[in-house]
Structures are given as C-alpha cells and as structure tokens.
Amino acid sequence: SYELTQPPSVSVSPGQTARITCSGDSLPHIFCSWYQQRPGQSPVLVIYQETKRPSGIPERFSGSISGNTVTLTISGAQALDEADYYCQVWDNNTVIFGGGTRLTVL
Amino acid sequence: VHLVESGGGLVKPGRSLRLSCSTSGFTFGDHGMSWFRQAPGKGLEWVGFIRSQGYGATTYYAASLEGRFVISRDDFKGIAYLQMNSLKIEDTALYYCSSGESGDPFWLDYWGQGTLVTVSS
C-alpha cells in the first residue's frame, strides 16, 4: 500500500530552523498537507497544497516540494511549536498520513 | 466553524456504537465529512469520508476496517454519523470528525475535539 515516510523525531534549539520531511512516490502529482498536533489537542492544519498557509497560521510555517519529498519548515522555532506533525494526502479515494514527526524545541 | 463529536464510551467486543458529529458555523450540506481515529500513543488514522449530497453522498472507507463501519449524514440536522459494528479491542481510540474547503479531503480545515471509544470486556 502507498506510504508517506517521515522521520520519527526532529530536535532544534529555540530560534533555529526546523525542517520536517515527508517522502512518497506520488507526491509530485498530488496535494500534500501538514498538521500540527500538540499534546492532548486536535490536529490543526498548518500547510495545504504543499506551500499554502491557512489564515491564522504564523508566517514562520512554510512548505516546499522537491521531487517526491515535501518539507515543512518552521523558521525561528519556538517552544510552543513542540508538537507532532503529520503530512497527509488524498490519493485513490484514500486518506494517507505519514507516521508523524515529534518536534522537540529545547 | 464548530464540530462536536459525541457518543463515545465503553463497549464490549462484538457490540456496536454510533458516534455523532454535530456541526455549526458553515453550510453543512456543501461539505464532505471525514472521520479519523487515534489510538493511545499512536498516529492519526483515517476511518472514512462521505461526500456532500451534491456529489451523491458517496462514501469511502479505510480497507483495514473490513466493512464494519458506516458513515452517514443528516443534512437537515447538520450531523454526520459513524456507525461502528462488530467492535474489536483494537478499535479503541479517540475518534475525530473533520471537514474542509477542498471538497474531497485533500486538506482538512476543521476538526472536532474527539470522542473516546474504549472497547473492552
């Protein structure tokens, strides 16, 4: 079955840039979105269509795509950005999530 | 936009349970509705999706559910339902409903707070 691959964890110091990747064979051809999930909270959409940011999401969140890898970049990461991040696609009438990346900011 | 799940609880294996997702703040009839779940300490898992009536209210489900779950919608009440049958211990999870502005779930703008389902004897 189709899979999206994310690193299990990423760690940065406050103020540094965090980059979280998501790889999948079909990614150049389908929309990919990113969600932030803080502990005990519901997911929040932070990026859609690889590079677009919903209203209310800080500008430090950005997305990019290169080949079959999409990247979520958090510039100047803050303690409140500590969360799990998931990439997601809708492909062949199925929603697929990456396994999630735990971002630690310390 | 506000989504509120309800109907979760403790249920024995093999039994059924129906979850509800009550909505407000948007035109429910124009939106597809999705259900997701998250087992304790695990990642997000898609359960299924129902299109709007304008697109035939077509439903799609995760293959892993083996046809045990059914999604429906009541556009008059603005509620989406998840009927869960033949429940298994591994169905224990926090269940979320979700929707978005992309029609099909290319992205999901709106999420509820979730309702906990525990399957145990």
mmCIF file with all atom_site columns, C-alpha atoms in Angstrom:
data_model
loop_
_atom_site.group_PDB
_atom_site.id
_atom_site.type_symbol
_atom_site.label_atom_id
_atom_site.label_alt_id
_atom_site.label_comp_id
_atom_site.label_asym_id
_atom_site.label_entity_id
_atom_site.label_seq_id
_atom_site.pdbx_PDB_ins_code
_atom_site.Cartn_x
_atom_site.Cartn_y
_atom_site.Cartn_z
_atom_site.occupancy
_atom_site.B_iso_or_equiv
_atom_site.pdbx_formal_charge
_atom_site.auth_seq_id
_atom_site.auth_comp_id
_atom_site.auth_asym_id
_atom_site.auth_atom_id
_atom_site.pdbx_PDB_model_num
ATOM 1   C CA . SER A 1 1   ? 0.000   0.000  0.000  1.00 0.00 ? 1   SER A CA 1
ATOM 2   C CA . TYR A 1 2   ? 1.064   3.582  -0.586 1.00 0.00 ? 2   TYR A CA 1
ATOM 3   C CA . GLU A 1 3   ? 3.102   5.127  2.225  1.00 0.00 ? 3   GLU A CA 1
ATOM 4   C CA . LEU A 1 4   ? 4.341   8.513  3.337  1.00 0.00 ? 4   LEU A CA 1
ATOM 5   C CA . THR A 1 5   ? 7.632   8.461  5.210  1.00 0.00 ? 5   THR A CA 1
ATOM 6   C CA . GLN A 1 6   ? 8.522   10.957 7.924  1.00 0.00 ? 6   GLN A CA 1
ATOM 7   C CA . PRO A 1 7   ? 11.416  10.978 10.388 1.00 0.00 ? 7   PRO A CA 1
ATOM 8   C CA . PRO A 1 8   ? 10.207  9.944  13.855 1.00 0.00 ? 8   PRO A CA 1
ATOM 9   C CA . SER A 1 9   ? 11.773  12.930 15.544 1.00 0.00 ? 9   SER A CA 1
ATOM 10  C CA . VAL A 1 10  ? 13.420  16.279 14.926 1.00 0.00 ? 10  VAL A CA 1
ATOM 11  C CA . SER A 1 11  ? 15.075  18.391 17.586 1.00 0.00 ? 11  SER A CA 1
ATOM 12  C CA . VAL A 1 12  ? 16.130  22.044 17.413 1.00 0.00 ? 12  VAL A CA 1
ATOM 13  C CA . SER A 1 13  ? 17.067  24.821 19.811 1.00 0.00 ? 13  SER A CA 1
ATOM 14  C CA . PRO A 1 14  ? 14.734  27.809 20.196 1.00 0.00 ? 14  PRO A CA 1
ATOM 15  C CA . GLY A 1 15  ? 15.180  30.262 17.342 1.00 0.00 ? 15  GLY A CA 1
ATOM 16  C CA . GLN A 1 16  ? 16.634  27.666 14.992 1.00 0.00 ? 16  GLN A CA 1
ATOM 17  C CA . THR A 1 17  ? 15.002  26.420 11.816 1.00 0.00 ? 17  THR A CA 1
ATOM 18  C CA . ALA A 1 18  ? 13.242  23.076 11.957 1.00 0.00 ? 18  ALA A CA 1
ATOM 19  C CA . ARG A 1 19  ? 12.705  21.058 8.800  1.00 0.00 ? 19  ARG A CA 1
ATOM 20  C CA . ILE A 1 20  ? 10.421  18.053 8.677  1.00 0.00 ? 20  ILE A CA 1
ATOM 21  C CA . THR A 1 21  ? 10.312  15.936 5.541  1.00 0.00 ? 21  THR A CA 1
ATOM 22  C CA . CYS A 1 22  ? 7.684   13.676 4.049  1.00 0.00 ? 22  CYS A CA 1
ATOM 23  C CA . SER A 1 23  ? 8.524   11.339 1.177  1.00 0.00 ? 23  SER A CA 1
ATOM 24  C CA . GLY A 1 24  ? 6.218   9.412  -1.114 1.00 0.00 ? 24  GLY A CA 1
ATOM 25  C CA . ASP A 1 25  ? 6.265   8.226  -4.684 1.00 0.00 ? 25  ASP A CA 1
ATOM 26  C CA . SER A 1 26  ? 3.148   10.148 -5.745 1.00 0.00 ? 26  SER A CA 1
ATOM 27  C CA . LEU A 1 27  ? 3.934   13.426 -4.016 1.00 0.00 ? 27  LEU A CA 1
ATOM 28  C CA . PRO A 1 28  ? 4.875   15.345 -7.141 1.00 0.00 ? 28  PRO A CA 1
ATOM 29  C CA . HIS A 1 29  ? 1.409   14.629 -8.538 1.00 0.00 ? 29  HIS A CA 1
ATOM 30  C CA . ILE A 1 30  ? -0.996  15.086 -5.633 1.00 0.00 ? 30  ILE A CA 1
ATOM 31  C CA . PHE A 1 31  ? -1.706  17.705 -2.978 1.00 0.00 ? 31  PHE A CA 1
ATOM 32  C CA . CYS A 1 32  ? 0.013   17.316 0.369  1.00 0.00 ? 32  CYS A CA 1
ATOM 33  C CA . SER A 1 33  ? -0.987  18.957 3.642  1.00 0.00 ? 33  SER A CA 1
ATOM 34  C CA . TRP A 1 34  ? 0.608   19.307 7.072  1.00 0.00 ? 34  TRP A CA 1
ATOM 35  C CA . TYR A 1 35  ? -0.997  19.171 10.508 1.00 0.00 ? 35  TYR A CA 1
ATOM 36  C CA . GLN A 1 36  ? 0.281   20.157 13.911 1.00 0.00 ? 36  GLN A CA 1
ATOM 37  C CA . GLN A 1 37  ? -0.959  18.226 16.920 1.00 0.00 ? 37  GLN A CA 1
ATOM 38  C CA . ARG A 1 38  ? 0.042   19.452 20.326 1.00 0.00 ? 38  ARG A CA 1
ATOM 39  C CA . PRO A 1 39  ? -0.264  17.010 23.247 1.00 0.00 ? 39  PRO A CA 1
ATOM 40  C CA . GLY A 1 40  ? -3.877  16.449 24.199 1.00 0.00 ? 40  GLY A CA 1
ATOM 41  C CA . GLN A 1 41  ? -5.202  18.588 21.355 1.00 0.00 ? 41  GLN A CA 1
ATOM 42  C CA . SER A 1 42  ? -6.832  18.050 17.984 1.00 0.00 ? 42  SER A CA 1
ATOM 43  C CA . PRO A 1 43  ? -4.844  18.371 14.771 1.00 0.00 ? 43  PRO A CA 1
ATOM 44  C CA . VAL A 1 44  ? -4.520  21.823 13.211 1.00 0.00 ? 44  VAL A CA 1
ATOM 45  C CA . LEU A 1 45  ? -3.944  22.416 9.512  1.00 0.00 ? 45  LEU A CA 1
ATOM 46  C CA . VAL A 1 46  ? -0.727  24.436 9.072  1.00 0.00 ? 46  VAL A CA 1
ATOM 47  C CA . ILE A 1 47  ? 0.061   23.970 5.365  1.00 0.00 ? 47  ILE A CA 1
ATOM 48  C CA . TYR A 1 48  ? -2.027  22.823 2.405  1.00 0.00 ? 48  TYR A CA 1
ATOM 49  C CA . GLN A 1 49  ? -1.268  22.270 -1.259 1.00 0.00 ? 49  GLN A CA 1
ATOM 50  C CA . GLU A 1 50  ? 2.397   21.884 -0.264 1.00 0.00 ? 50  GLU A CA 1
ATOM 51  C CA . THR A 1 51  ? 3.062   25.601 0.166  1.00 0.00 ? 51  THR A CA 1
ATOM 52  C CA . LYS A 1 52  ? -0.109  27.450 1.215  1.00 0.00 ? 52  LYS A CA 1
ATOM 53  C CA . ARG A 1 53  ? -0.673  28.666 4.739  1.00 0.00 ? 53  ARG A CA 1
ATOM 54  C CA . PRO A 1 54  ? -4.207  28.931 6.201  1.00 0.00 ? 54  PRO A CA 1
ATOM 55  C CA . SER A 1 55  ? -5.225  32.194 7.775  1.00 0.00 ? 55  SER A CA 1
ATOM 56  C CA . GLY A 1 56  ? -4.115  32.422 11.377 1.00 0.00 ? 56  GLY A CA 1
ATOM 57  C CA . ILE A 1 57  ? -1.033  30.246 10.933 1.00 0.00 ? 57  ILE A CA 1
ATOM 58  C CA . PRO A 1 58  ? 2.163   32.169 11.718 1.00 0.00 ? 58  PRO A CA 1
ATOM 59  C CA . GLU A 1 59  ? 4.433   33.121 8.835  1.00 0.00 ? 59  GLU A CA 1
ATOM 60  C CA . ARG A 1 60  ? 7.273   31.092 10.334 1.00 0.00 ? 60  ARG A CA 1
ATOM 61  C CA . PHE A 1 61  ? 5.499   28.000 8.962  1.00 0.00 ? 61  PHE A CA 1
ATOM 62  C CA . SER A 1 62  ? 6.222   27.320 5.309  1.00 0.00 ? 62  SER A CA 1
ATOM 63  C CA . GLY A 1 63  ? 6.156   24.399 2.919  1.00 0.00 ? 63  GLY A CA 1
ATOM 64  C CA . SER A 1 64  ? 8.077   23.327 -0.127 1.00 0.00 ? 64  SER A CA 1
ATOM 65  C CA . ILE A 1 65  ? 8.362   20.405 -2.504 1.00 0.00 ? 65  ILE A CA 1
ATOM 66  C CA . SER A 1 66  ? 11.272  18.905 -4.370 1.00 0.00 ? 66  SER A CA 1
ATOM 67  C CA . GLY A 1 67  ? 10.805  15.762 -6.349 1.00 0.00 ? 67  GLY A CA 1
ATOM 68  C CA . ASN A 1 68  ? 8.970   13.213 -4.242 1.00 0.00 ? 68  ASN A CA 1
ATOM 69  C CA . THR A 1 69  ? 9.703   14.981 -0.941 1.00 0.00 ? 69  THR A CA 1
ATOM 70  C CA . VAL A 1 70  ? 7.702   17.742 0.704  1.00 0.00 ? 70  VAL A CA 1
ATOM 71  C CA . THR A 1 71  ? 9.187   19.734 3.553  1.00 0.00 ? 71  THR A CA 1
ATOM 72  C CA . LEU A 1 72  ? 7.598   21.650 6.396  1.00 0.00 ? 72  LEU A CA 1
ATOM 73  C CA . THR A 1 73  ? 9.901   24.420 7.590  1.00 0.00 ? 73  THR A CA 1
ATOM 74  C CA . ILE A 1 74  ? 9.476   26.257 10.869 1.00 0.00 ? 74  ILE A CA 1
ATOM 75  C CA . SER A 1 75  ? 11.715  29.297 10.900 1.00 0.00 ? 75  SER A CA 1
ATOM 76  C CA . GLY A 1 76  ? 12.703  30.536 14.335 1.00 0.00 ? 76  GLY A CA 1
ATOM 77  C CA . ALA A 1 77  ? 11.101  27.622 16.144 1.00 0.00 ? 77  ALA A CA 1
ATOM 78  C CA . GLN A 1 78  ? 9.511   28.416 19.485 1.00 0.00 ? 78  GLN A CA 1
ATOM 79  C CA . ALA A 1 79  ? 8.704   26.278 22.496 1.00 0.00 ? 79  ALA A CA 1
ATOM 80  C CA . LEU A 1 80  ? 5.029   26.381 21.584 1.00 0.00 ? 80  LEU A CA 1
ATOM 81  C CA . ASP A 1 81  ? 5.857   24.684 18.270 1.00 0.00 ? 81  ASP A CA 1
ATOM 82  C CA . GLU A 1 82  ? 6.686   21.490 20.139 1.00 0.00 ? 82  GLU A CA 1
ATOM 83  C CA . ALA A 1 83  ? 4.188   19.008 18.754 1.00 0.00 ? 83  ALA A CA 1
ATOM 84  C CA . ASP A 1 84  ? 3.653   16.066 16.475 1.00 0.00 ? 84  ASP A CA 1
ATOM 85  C CA . TYR A 1 85  ? 3.490   16.921 12.796 1.00 0.00 ? 85  TYR A CA 1
ATOM 86  C CA . TYR A 1 86  ? 1.762   14.795 10.160 1.00 0.00 ? 86  TYR A CA 1
ATOM 87  C CA . CYS A 1 87  ? 1.772   15.003 6.387  1.00 0.00 ? 87  CYS A CA 1
ATOM 88  C CA . GLN A 1 88  ? -1.372  13.894 4.584  1.00 0.00 ? 88  GLN A CA 1
ATOM 89  C CA . VAL A 1 89  ? -2.608  13.180 1.067  1.00 0.00 ? 89  VAL A CA 1
ATOM 90  C CA . TRP A 1 90  ? -5.846  12.110 -0.569 1.00 0.00 ? 90  TRP A CA 1
ATOM 91  C CA . ASP A 1 91  ? -4.970  9.561  -3.200 1.00 0.00 ? 91  ASP A CA 1
ATOM 92  C CA . ASN A 1 92  ? -7.065  6.921  -4.944 1.00 0.00 ? 92  ASN A CA 1
ATOM 93  C CA . ASN A 1 93  ? -10.034 7.742  -2.684 1.00 0.00 ? 93  ASN A CA 1
ATOM 94  C CA . THR A 1 94  ? -7.993  7.132  0.434  1.00 0.00 ? 94  THR A CA 1
ATOM 95  C CA . VAL A 1 95  ? -6.577  9.491  3.042  1.00 0.00 ? 95  VAL A CA 1
ATOM 96  C CA . ILE A 1 96  ? -2.991  8.608  3.899  1.00 0.00 ? 96  ILE A CA 1
ATOM 97  C CA . PHE A 1 97  ? -0.980  10.062 6.761  1.00 0.00 ? 97  PHE A CA 1
ATOM 98  C CA . GLY A 1 98  ? 2.694   9.926  7.361  1.00 0.00 ? 98  GLY A CA 1
ATOM 99  C CA . GLY A 1 99  ? 3.725   8.271  10.591 1.00 0.00 ? 99  GLY A CA 1
ATOM 100 C CA . GLY A 1 100 ? 4.257   11.614 12.292 1.00 0.00 ? 100 GLY A CA 1
ATOM 101 C CA . THR A 1 101 ? 7.321   13.541 13.462 1.00 0.00 ? 101 THR A CA 1
ATOM 102 C CA . ARG A 1 102 ? 7.790   14.617 17.061 1.00 0.00 ? 102 ARG A CA 1
ATOM 103 C CA . LEU A 1 103 ? 9.358   18.100 17.070 1.00 0.00 ? 103 LEU A CA 1
ATOM 104 C CA . THR A 1 104 ? 11.274  18.976 20.206 1.00 0.00 ? 104 THR A CA 1
ATOM 105 C CA . VAL A 1 105 ? 12.363  22.558 20.811 1.00 0.00 ? 105 VAL A CA 1
ATOM 106 C CA . LEU A 1 106 ? 14.864  22.808 23.657 1.00 0.00 ? 106 LEU A CA 1
ATOM 107 C CA . VAL B 2 1   ? -16.899 26.504 12.343 1.00 0.00 ? 1   VAL B CA 1
ATOM 108 C CA . HIS B 2 2   ? -17.527 24.169 15.226 1.00 0.00 ? 2   HIS B CA 1
ATOM 109 C CA . LEU B 2 3   ? -17.523 20.371 15.193 1.00 0.00 ? 3   LEU B CA 1
ATOM 110 C CA . VAL B 2 4   ? -18.536 18.382 18.265 1.00 0.00 ? 4   VAL B CA 1
ATOM 111 C CA . GLU B 2 5   ? -18.289 14.626 18.480 1.00 0.00 ? 5   GLU B CA 1
ATOM 112 C CA . SER B 2 6   ? -20.410 12.595 20.873 1.00 0.00 ? 6   SER B CA 1
ATOM 113 C CA . GLY B 2 7   ? -21.455 9.031  21.538 1.00 0.00 ? 7   GLY B CA 1
ATOM 114 C CA . GLY B 2 8   ? -18.191 7.554  22.696 1.00 0.00 ? 8   GLY B CA 1
ATOM 115 C CA . GLY B 2 9   ? -17.872 5.321  25.712 1.00 0.00 ? 9   GLY B CA 1
ATOM 116 C CA . LEU B 2 10  ? -17.023 1.856  26.966 1.00 0.00 ? 10  LEU B CA 1
ATOM 117 C CA . VAL B 2 11  ? -18.340 -1.014 24.856 1.00 0.00 ? 11  VAL B CA 1
ATOM 118 C CA . LYS B 2 12  ? -17.743 -4.760 24.821 1.00 0.00 ? 12  LYS B CA 1
ATOM 119 C CA . PRO B 2 13  ? -16.080 -6.514 21.896 1.00 0.00 ? 13  PRO B CA 1
ATOM 120 C CA . GLY B 2 14  ? -18.547 -7.509 19.199 1.00 0.00 ? 14  GLY B CA 1
ATOM 121 C CA . ARG B 2 15  ? -21.025 -4.801 20.085 1.00 0.00 ? 15  ARG B CA 1
ATOM 122 C CA . SER B 2 16  ? -21.993 -1.683 18.110 1.00 0.00 ? 16  SER B CA 1
ATOM 123 C CA . LEU B 2 17  ? -21.738 2.028  18.758 1.00 0.00 ? 17  LEU B CA 1
ATOM 124 C CA . ARG B 2 18  ? -22.830 5.110  16.853 1.00 0.00 ? 18  ARG B CA 1
ATOM 125 C CA . LEU B 2 19  ? -20.889 8.356  17.015 1.00 0.00 ? 19  LEU B CA 1
ATOM 126 C CA . SER B 2 20  ? -22.319 11.726 16.062 1.00 0.00 ? 20  SER B CA 1
ATOM 127 C CA . CYS B 2 21  ? -20.618 14.853 14.780 1.00 0.00 ? 21  CYS B CA 1
ATOM 128 C CA . SER B 2 22  ? -22.699 17.972 15.289 1.00 0.00 ? 22  SER B CA 1
ATOM 129 C CA . THR B 2 23  ? -21.693 20.990 13.273 1.00 0.00 ? 23  THR B CA 1
ATOM 130 C CA . SER B 2 24  ? -22.265 24.732 13.174 1.00 0.00 ? 24  SER B CA 1
ATOM 131 C CA . GLY B 2 25  ? -20.796 27.790 11.516 1.00 0.00 ? 25  GLY B CA 1
ATOM 132 C CA . PHE B 2 26  ? -20.761 26.513 7.959  1.00 0.00 ? 26  PHE B CA 1
ATOM 133 C CA . THR B 2 27  ? -23.123 25.180 5.330  1.00 0.00 ? 27  THR B CA 1
ATOM 134 C CA . PHE B 2 28  ? -23.048 21.514 6.262  1.00 0.00 ? 28  PHE B CA 1
ATOM 135 C CA . GLY B 2 29  ? -24.745 20.381 3.074  1.00 0.00 ? 29  GLY B CA 1
ATOM 136 C CA . ASP B 2 30  ? -21.952 21.807 0.946  1.00 0.00 ? 30  ASP B CA 1
ATOM 137 C CA . HIS B 2 31  ? -19.183 19.908 2.729  1.00 0.00 ? 31  HIS B CA 1
ATOM 138 C CA . GLY B 2 32  ? -17.854 16.400 2.788  1.00 0.00 ? 32  GLY B CA 1
ATOM 139 C CA . MET B 2 33  ? -17.252 14.918 6.218  1.00 0.00 ? 33  MET B CA 1
ATOM 140 C CA . SER B 2 34  ? -14.429 12.698 7.369  1.00 0.00 ? 34  SER B CA 1
ATOM 141 C CA . TRP B 2 35  ? -13.793 10.527 10.397 1.00 0.00 ? 35  TRP B CA 1
ATOM 142 C CA . PHE B 2 36  ? -10.390 9.774  11.841 1.00 0.00 ? 36  PHE B CA 1
ATOM 143 C CA . ARG B 2 37  ? -9.121  7.987  14.904 1.00 0.00 ? 37  ARG B CA 1
ATOM 144 C CA . GLN B 2 38  ? -6.047  7.943  17.060 1.00 0.00 ? 38  GLN B CA 1
ATOM 145 C CA . ALA B 2 39  ? -5.207  5.030  19.313 1.00 0.00 ? 39  ALA B CA 1
ATOM 146 C CA . PRO B 2 40  ? -3.448  5.909  22.583 1.00 0.00 ? 40  PRO B CA 1
ATOM 147 C CA . GLY B 2 41  ? 0.111   6.994  21.841 1.00 0.00 ? 41  GLY B CA 1
ATOM 148 C CA . LYS B 2 42  ? -0.273  6.346  18.114 1.00 0.00 ? 42  LYS B CA 1
ATOM 149 C CA . GLY B 2 43  ? -0.572  8.400  14.958 1.00 0.00 ? 43  GLY B CA 1
ATOM 150 C CA . LEU B 2 44  ? -3.596  9.604  13.037 1.00 0.00 ? 44  LEU B CA 1
ATOM 151 C CA . GLU B 2 45  ? -5.584  7.014  11.105 1.00 0.00 ? 45  GLU B CA 1
ATOM 152 C CA . TRP B 2 46  ? -8.252  7.685  8.523  1.00 0.00 ? 46  TRP B CA 1
ATOM 153 C CA . VAL B 2 47  ? -11.578 5.913  9.037  1.00 0.00 ? 47  VAL B CA 1
ATOM 154 C CA . GLY B 2 48  ? -13.701 7.154  6.157  1.00 0.00 ? 48  GLY B CA 1
ATOM 155 C CA . PHE B 2 49  ? -15.296 10.002 4.233  1.00 0.00 ? 49  PHE B CA 1
ATOM 156 C CA . ILE B 2 50  ? -18.719 10.935 2.927  1.00 0.00 ? 50  ILE B CA 1
ATOM 157 C CA . ARG B 2 51  ? -19.207 13.399 0.103  1.00 0.00 ? 51  ARG B CA 1
ATOM 158 C CA . SER B 2 52  ? -21.884 16.046 0.105  1.00 0.00 ? 52  SER B CA 1
ATOM 159 C CA . GLN B 2 53  ? -25.324 15.208 -1.228 1.00 0.00 ? 53  GLN B CA 1
ATOM 160 C CA . GLY B 2 54  ? -24.469 17.218 -4.309 1.00 0.00 ? 54  GLY B CA 1
ATOM 161 C CA . TYR B 2 55  ? -21.850 14.579 -5.071 1.00 0.00 ? 55  TYR B CA 1
ATOM 162 C CA . GLY B 2 56  ? -24.137 11.703 -4.231 1.00 0.00 ? 56  GLY B CA 1
ATOM 163 C CA . ALA B 2 57  ? -23.099 11.328 -0.575 1.00 0.00 ? 57  ALA B CA 1
ATOM 164 C CA . THR B 2 58  ? -20.633 8.711  -1.805 1.00 0.00 ? 58  THR B CA 1
ATOM 165 C CA . THR B 2 59  ? -18.708 7.019  0.964  1.00 0.00 ? 59  THR B CA 1
ATOM 166 C CA . TYR B 2 60  ? -15.148 5.730  1.153  1.00 0.00 ? 60  TYR B CA 1
ATOM 167 C CA . TYR B 2 61  ? -13.554 3.709  3.932  1.00 0.00 ? 61  TYR B CA 1
ATOM 168 C CA . ALA B 2 62  ? -10.189 2.505  5.087  1.00 0.00 ? 62  ALA B CA 1
ATOM 169 C CA . ALA B 2 63  ? -9.679  -1.021 3.812  1.00 0.00 ? 63  ALA B CA 1
ATOM 170 C CA . SER B 2 64  ? -8.465  -2.143 7.235  1.00 0.00 ? 64  SER B CA 1
ATOM 171 C CA . LEU B 2 65  ? -11.985 -1.719 8.666  1.00 0.00 ? 65  LEU B CA 1
ATOM 172 C CA . GLU B 2 66  ? -13.227 -4.680 6.623  1.00 0.00 ? 66  GLU B CA 1
ATOM 173 C CA . GLY B 2 67  ? -16.649 -3.128 6.065  1.00 0.00 ? 67  GLY B CA 1
ATOM 174 C CA . ARG B 2 68  ? -17.570 -2.871 9.754  1.00 0.00 ? 68  ARG B CA 1
ATOM 175 C CA . PHE B 2 69  ? -18.073 0.905  9.820  1.00 0.00 ? 69  PHE B CA 1
ATOM 176 C CA . VAL B 2 70  ? -20.668 3.017  8.014  1.00 0.00 ? 70  VAL B CA 1
ATOM 177 C CA . ILE B 2 71  ? -20.749 6.796  7.637  1.00 0.00 ? 71  ILE B CA 1
ATOM 178 C CA . SER B 2 72  ? -23.972 8.680  7.020  1.00 0.00 ? 72  SER B CA 1
ATOM 179 C CA . ARG B 2 73  ? -25.184 12.256 7.175  1.00 0.00 ? 73  ARG B CA 1
ATOM 180 C CA . ASP B 2 74  ? -28.331 14.206 8.029  1.00 0.00 ? 74  ASP B CA 1
ATOM 181 C CA . ASP B 2 75  ? -28.187 17.495 6.174  1.00 0.00 ? 75  ASP B CA 1
ATOM 182 C CA . PHE B 2 76  ? -31.302 18.827 7.914  1.00 0.00 ? 76  PHE B CA 1
ATOM 183 C CA . LYS B 2 77  ? -29.692 18.441 11.321 1.00 0.00 ? 77  LYS B CA 1
ATOM 184 C CA . GLY B 2 78  ? -26.141 19.197 10.205 1.00 0.00 ? 78  GLY B CA 1
ATOM 185 C CA . ILE B 2 79  ? -24.877 15.946 11.732 1.00 0.00 ? 79  ILE B CA 1
ATOM 186 C CA . ALA B 2 80  ? -22.560 13.258 10.450 1.00 0.00 ? 80  ALA B CA 1
ATOM 187 C CA . TYR B 2 81  ? -22.647 9.764  11.912 1.00 0.00 ? 81  TYR B CA 1
ATOM 188 C CA . LEU B 2 82  ? -20.205 6.912  12.276 1.00 0.00 ? 82  LEU B CA 1
ATOM 189 C CA . GLN B 2 83  ? -21.859 3.561  12.866 1.00 0.00 ? 83  GLN B CA 1
ATOM 190 C CA . MET B 2 84  ? -19.330 1.089  14.221 1.00 0.00 ? 84  MET B CA 1
ATOM 191 C CA . ASN B 2 85  ? -20.243 -2.601 14.211 1.00 0.00 ? 85  ASN B CA 1
ATOM 192 C CA . SER B 2 86  ? -18.504 -5.750 15.409 1.00 0.00 ? 86  SER B CA 1
ATOM 193 C CA . LEU B 2 87  ? -16.152 -3.666 17.502 1.00 0.00 ? 87  LEU B CA 1
ATOM 194 C CA . LYS B 2 88  ? -12.735 -5.027 18.336 1.00 0.00 ? 88  LYS B CA 1
ATOM 195 C CA . ILE B 2 89  ? -10.330 -4.175 21.121 1.00 0.00 ? 89  ILE B CA 1
ATOM 196 C CA . GLU B 2 90  ? -8.059  -2.570 18.539 1.00 0.00 ? 90  GLU B CA 1
ATOM 197 C CA . ASP B 2 91  ? -10.822 -0.075 17.678 1.00 0.00 ? 91  ASP B CA 1
ATOM 198 C CA . THR B 2 92  ? -10.096 1.635  20.998 1.00 0.00 ? 92  THR B CA 1
ATOM 199 C CA . ALA B 2 93  ? -9.185  5.202  20.092 1.00 0.00 ? 93  ALA B CA 1
ATOM 200 C CA . LEU B 2 94  ? -10.091 8.860  20.174 1.00 0.00 ? 94  LEU B CA 1
ATOM 201 C CA . TYR B 2 95  ? -12.387 9.453  17.203 1.00 0.00 ? 95  TYR B CA 1
ATOM 202 C CA . TYR B 2 96  ? -12.391 12.791 15.403 1.00 0.00 ? 96  TYR B CA 1
ATOM 203 C CA . CYS B 2 97  ? -14.694 14.184 12.767 1.00 0.00 ? 97  CYS B CA 1
ATOM 204 C CA . SER B 2 98  ? -13.308 16.680 10.307 1.00 0.00 ? 98  SER B CA 1
ATOM 205 C CA . SER B 2 99  ? -14.165 18.700 7.242  1.00 0.00 ? 99  SER B CA 1
ATOM 206 C CA . GLY B 2 100 ? -12.665 21.233 4.916  1.00 0.00 ? 100 GLY B CA 1
ATOM 207 C CA . GLU B 2 101 ? -12.992 23.569 1.988  1.00 0.00 ? 101 GLU B CA 1
ATOM 208 C CA . SER B 2 102 ? -11.359 21.312 -0.569 1.00 0.00 ? 102 SER B CA 1
ATOM 209 C CA . GLY B 2 103 ? -14.404 19.153 -1.320 1.00 0.00 ? 103 GLY B CA 1
ATOM 210 C CA . ASP B 2 104 ? -12.723 15.795 -1.162 1.00 0.00 ? 104 ASP B CA 1
ATOM 211 C CA . PRO B 2 105 ? -10.290 15.583 1.812  1.00 0.00 ? 105 PRO B CA 1
ATOM 212 C CA . PHE B 2 106 ? -7.233  16.982 0.066  1.00 0.00 ? 106 PHE B CA 1
ATOM 213 C CA . TRP B 2 107 ? -6.878  19.038 3.231  1.00 0.00 ? 107 TRP B CA 1
ATOM 214 C CA . LEU B 2 108 ? -8.951  19.373 6.402  1.00 0.00 ? 108 LEU B CA 1
ATOM 215 C CA . ASP B 2 109 ? -9.537  22.814 7.831  1.00 0.00 ? 109 ASP B CA 1
ATOM 216 C CA . TYR B 2 110 ? -11.892 21.904 10.665 1.00 0.00 ? 110 TYR B CA 1
ATOM 217 C CA . TRP B 2 111 ? -11.557 19.320 13.431 1.00 0.00 ? 111 TRP B CA 1
ATOM 218 C CA . GLY B 2 112 ? -13.611 18.417 16.460 1.00 0.00 ? 112 GLY B CA 1
ATOM 219 C CA . GLN B 2 113 ? -12.200 17.679 19.899 1.00 0.00 ? 113 GLN B CA 1
ATOM 220 C CA . GLY B 2 114 ? -12.794 13.964 19.597 1.00 0.00 ? 114 GLY B CA 1
ATOM 221 C CA . THR B 2 115 ? -14.792 11.364 21.465 1.00 0.00 ? 115 THR B CA 1
ATOM 222 C CA . LEU B 2 116 ? -13.153 8.416  23.188 1.00 0.00 ? 116 LEU B CA 1
ATOM 223 C CA . VAL B 2 117 ? -14.196 4.878  22.354 1.00 0.00 ? 117 VAL B CA 1
ATOM 224 C CA . THR B 2 118 ? -12.938 2.094  24.578 1.00 0.00 ? 118 THR B CA 1
ATOM 225 C CA . VAL B 2 119 ? -13.571 -1.492 23.553 1.00 0.00 ? 119 VAL B CA 1
ATOM 226 C CA . SER B 2 120 ? -13.010 -3.847 26.440 1.00 0.00 ? 120 SER B CA 1
ATOM 227 C CA . SER B 2 121 ? -14.618 -6.850 28.059 1.00 0.00 ? 121 SER B CA 1
#
